[in-house]
Amino acid sequence: MDNPALRIRELTGLLNRYAYEYYTLDAPSVPDAEYDTLFRELETLEAARPDLRLPDSPTLRVGGEPLAGFESVRHEVPMLSLSNAFSPQHESGTFDHAEMYTFDGRVRGSLGGRQPEYVVEPKFDGLAVSLLYRSGVLERAATRGDGSVGENVTPNVKTIANVPLRLHGDQVPELIEVRGEVMMLKADFAALNHQQAAAGQKLFANPRNAAAGSLRQLDSRITARRRLHFSAYAIARREGGFAPATHFEELEYLKKLGFSLPEGHYGVFPDIAGALAFYEAMQQQRPKLPYEIDGMVVKVNSLAEQQKLGFISRAPRWAVAHKFPAEEALTVVEAIDVQVGRTGAVTPVARLQPVFVGGVTVTNATLHNEGETQRKDVRVGDTVVVRRAGDVIPEVVRVVLERRPMSEAAAVSDGLQGDMFAGPSESRSEPVYPPYCLPRHCPICGSGIEREEDEAVARCSGGMLCRAQRAQGLIHFASRKAMDIEGLGQRQIEQLVAQDWVKHFADLYRLDIPTLQQMKENADKSETQPENGGETLSDGRKNGKKQPPVKWAENILAGIEASKQPELARFLFALGIRHVGERTAKSLAQAFGTLETVRRVPEPLLACLPDIGTVVAHSIARFFAQTGQQAMIDELLAAGVSPKSQPVTLLVSQYAQPQKWLARLSGYKTSETRAAALWDLAGRSMAGLINDNALPAQWQQWRSRPENLALLHSIEAFLNGMPSENPNTVSDGPAALAGKTFVLTGTLPTLKRDEAQALIEAAGGKVSGSVSKKTDYVVAGEAAGSKLEKAQALGVAVLDEAQLKALLDSGK
Ligand code: IVH
């Protein structure tokens, strides 16, 4: 296009429409890339001809040069405040709306007894701004300030994506001043704080503070990077355009002009009862809303009636802010205990002095984990802010440090009267309680509490040995993808565990009908006891007479019996080893063939398997290193469980080449290249690695530790015991991918390149470095480059990781 002015006008219009569809209507009509391309074209044109930039150009949204300070703006129509009304909530959940009935009574009184309609809308927890549009173009934006004079924040407000830079529709007034709230949506707030934390910067206390801090930036480019949101709620003045008769019409008009309104969260009601019902419904929804609100605003709908009602001091008599009960309150931490969850997760819990917050009395609050507790520095005796929003678990938000109990160190530790011996150290008082630390042992089973690197959550390592984790472990064990015990559901397992009939997996295989019946009887009794004193009889003894054994118990026993010969992978999955999912269990089964072998694989070899990294390998090795777990497996075998063996289809020579496992030895830091050199020096033999005294000093030093030498011996013994030929390729005829050539390109979502290669080769395929007509498949991941293009040009089949895995699985 050779007329830049025309093209600039066209692009400005198009981009503003797309932004409106995206940010206000939430219904984009073009892909993001199209927007970006047009945006860049406009930027280029404007850079060449700055004089042609339009006042509503979307390029203004990225912010401009920093200001020296904000100019003052006098509000033509003052920005008033609202009076508040509260509805205390009882423990039962019901509200006391007396203050609202008083408001309604006063309004009706002033209207000569007439019943007004009410509009109810969210009371946003952000900050009020006033936007002035002349001839449809945003001319000036100002903060509320003291209500009469605010600050000019126009460049900043222009960066807010859902503020129209030019008004829409065919009823655009000559002049309009729109009032509304600038806020930060909860999701954007969370992302911002996440970013702040990653950059080691101060966190914002809440979305309101974040919005205020972002809007009041002298550098509007910073505002542009913070995602703010604007919701309109009133027209302060207007010349021309459409003349609404009610507040609701005013809101609909604002919507037509291109403003965002809280869709579905406002409405018009015939009387105060309707308004209150809506308030209660919104309070329920509050935690799920995308923005923070601290109540609902109730406004008389008719503008004529509003005028009649007028103002008292600085608030309208026709509106009221109907606040929600506070979600936060102050209380004192009496103790910090830990809770062990069903998955073994250990969570510190603050025991609190009871406090009424968010409609209920709270006595406990989660502290999430040790790191979080230390970051917030919550200690016994502290006064804390607790928060309970909706149905979520109450949490400790922060400590009020000024109220932390302090002791004069020397006097207290000596047990002496502080004021008698108060010397110069009096001002050096110390917190009475030390910073919080998790206990080292599980309060339930005494097993060690462990935390993996990079993980926030600590866990009890007891597994099935810990009462808290037993039910969960058994539910997993019996589940469809594990041992697949039909008839044994979550409920029965929970009852068996609660009554201590089942403590280990093997106990399941010792169950009999009388035990199951007894279990059910006890369970029924404890469920019905409060009502009838426990006289209910179980299914098995209706009318006091013994009935024949019931079918349900027989079914459970049959299901248990039928599970005794599981496939090896299912059995391994059923054990509930941390990080061992179905896929890993399958890899283990393919690589080792029998349970006896899996039980003694040295950790460095595990870490070489495709799909298994060092964390998973460590978790598996740690599991089998525990005598308690090995005993549990022995008991299962003794109880008649016998996992099926299978041929080894993944040869140790295919995945665990010496340089690979050498590079994965714990405590011996080396690369695969250097490990390959070491292997060469050792004469490519285990004997050399173990005995050669001419090897590099670092190796000899590592080897000199008895446990490391023992590990080498166990690796040697293990490797000697593993088959060296792949039955898949030798005895079972051609492997699934025999003769097929693969090329790998780009980054695959889960498999590393060498893992993918090992999997392909294990299935008989070949991996080559370049694409040709002879290539059978190209496996392409993220950022695949020229190889992918070449494959497409040559018509070679292209697979993604999932398709590769499917192909590999199809051959099994
Ligand atoms: S109407 C004269 N509507 O509440 C009427 N205000 O206490 C004045 N606010 O500064 C405002 N949501 O920041 C109105 N839906 C809403 C509101 C709302 C939040 C804030 C506004 C104002 C304060 C008044």
PDB file of N, CA, C and O in Angstrom, residues 141-142 248 306 310 316 442 452 481 681 716 810:
ATOM      1  N   ALA A 141      -6.913  10.280  31.561  1.00  0.00           N
ATOM      2  CA  ALA A 141      -7.315   9.354  32.624  1.00  0.00           C
ATOM      3  C   ALA A 141      -6.737   9.860  33.932  1.00  0.00           C
ATOM      4  O   ALA A 141      -5.581  10.282  33.980  1.00  0.00           O
ATOM      5  N   ALA A 142      -7.560   9.822  34.995  1.00  0.00           N
ATOM      6  CA  ALA A 142      -7.104  10.357  36.274  1.00  0.00           C
ATOM      7  C   ALA A 142      -7.478   9.423  37.410  1.00  0.00           C
ATOM      8  O   ALA A 142      -8.501   8.742  37.368  1.00  0.00           O
ATOM      9  N   PHE A 248     -28.963   0.690  35.034  1.00  0.00           N
ATOM     10  CA  PHE A 248     -28.759  -0.521  34.240  1.00  0.00           C
ATOM     11  C   PHE A 248     -28.568  -0.179  32.764  1.00  0.00           C
ATOM     12  O   PHE A 248     -27.684  -0.720  32.098  1.00  0.00           O
ATOM     13  N   GLN A 306     -32.508   8.409  41.840  1.00  0.00           N
ATOM     14  CA  GLN A 306     -31.184   8.720  42.409  1.00  0.00           C
ATOM     15  C   GLN A 306     -31.093  10.215  42.703  1.00  0.00           C
ATOM     16  O   GLN A 306     -30.628  10.640  43.757  1.00  0.00           O
ATOM     17  N   GLY A 310     -30.311  12.031  46.281  1.00  0.00           N
ATOM     18  CA  GLY A 310     -29.169  12.930  46.499  1.00  0.00           C
ATOM     19  C   GLY A 310     -28.060  12.350  47.347  1.00  0.00           C
ATOM     20  O   GLY A 310     -27.879  11.136  47.422  1.00  0.00           O
ATOM     21  N   PRO A 316     -23.366   8.932  48.183  1.00  0.00           N
ATOM     22  CA  PRO A 316     -24.745   8.983  47.687  1.00  0.00           C
ATOM     23  C   PRO A 316     -25.707   8.291  48.663  1.00  0.00           C
ATOM     24  O   PRO A 316     -25.326   7.325  49.306  1.00  0.00           O
ATOM     25  N   CYS A 442       8.606 -39.299  61.591  1.00  0.00           N
ATOM     26  CA  CYS A 442       7.153 -39.263  61.422  1.00  0.00           C
ATOM     27  C   CYS A 442       6.470 -39.460  62.775  1.00  0.00           C
ATOM     28  O   CYS A 442       6.792 -40.414  63.495  1.00  0.00           O
ATOM     29  N   GLU A 452      13.051 -34.596  48.952  1.00  0.00           N
ATOM     30  CA  GLU A 452      13.920 -34.687  47.788  1.00  0.00           C
ATOM     31  C   GLU A 452      14.367 -33.302  47.377  1.00  0.00           C
ATOM     32  O   GLU A 452      13.647 -32.331  47.567  1.00  0.00           O
ATOM     33  N   LYS A 481      -5.095 -50.649  37.221  1.00  0.00           N
ATOM     34  CA  LYS A 481      -3.848 -50.699  36.452  1.00  0.00           C
ATOM     35  C   LYS A 481      -2.719 -51.373  37.216  1.00  0.00           C
ATOM     36  O   LYS A 481      -1.647 -51.579  36.675  1.00  0.00           O
ATOM     37  N   LEU A 681      41.103 -46.939  29.156  1.00  0.00           N
ATOM     38  CA  LEU A 681      42.315 -47.109  29.963  1.00  0.00           C
ATOM     39  C   LEU A 681      42.272 -48.406  30.763  1.00  0.00           C
ATOM     40  O   LEU A 681      43.293 -49.054  30.983  1.00  0.00           O
ATOM     41  N   GLU A 716      29.421 -55.720  38.396  1.00  0.00           N
ATOM     42  CA  GLU A 716      30.054 -56.785  37.607  1.00  0.00           C
ATOM     43  C   GLU A 716      29.207 -58.057  37.665  1.00  0.00           C
ATOM     44  O   GLU A 716      28.877 -58.655  36.637  1.00  0.00           O
ATOM     45  N   SER A 810       3.601 -51.084  19.723  1.00  0.00           N
ATOM     46  CA  SER A 810       2.876 -51.984  18.827  1.00  0.00           C
ATOM     47  C   SER A 810       3.676 -53.244  18.558  1.00  0.00           C
ATOM     48  O   SER A 810       3.119 -54.278  18.233  1.00  0.00           O
TER      49      SER A 810
END
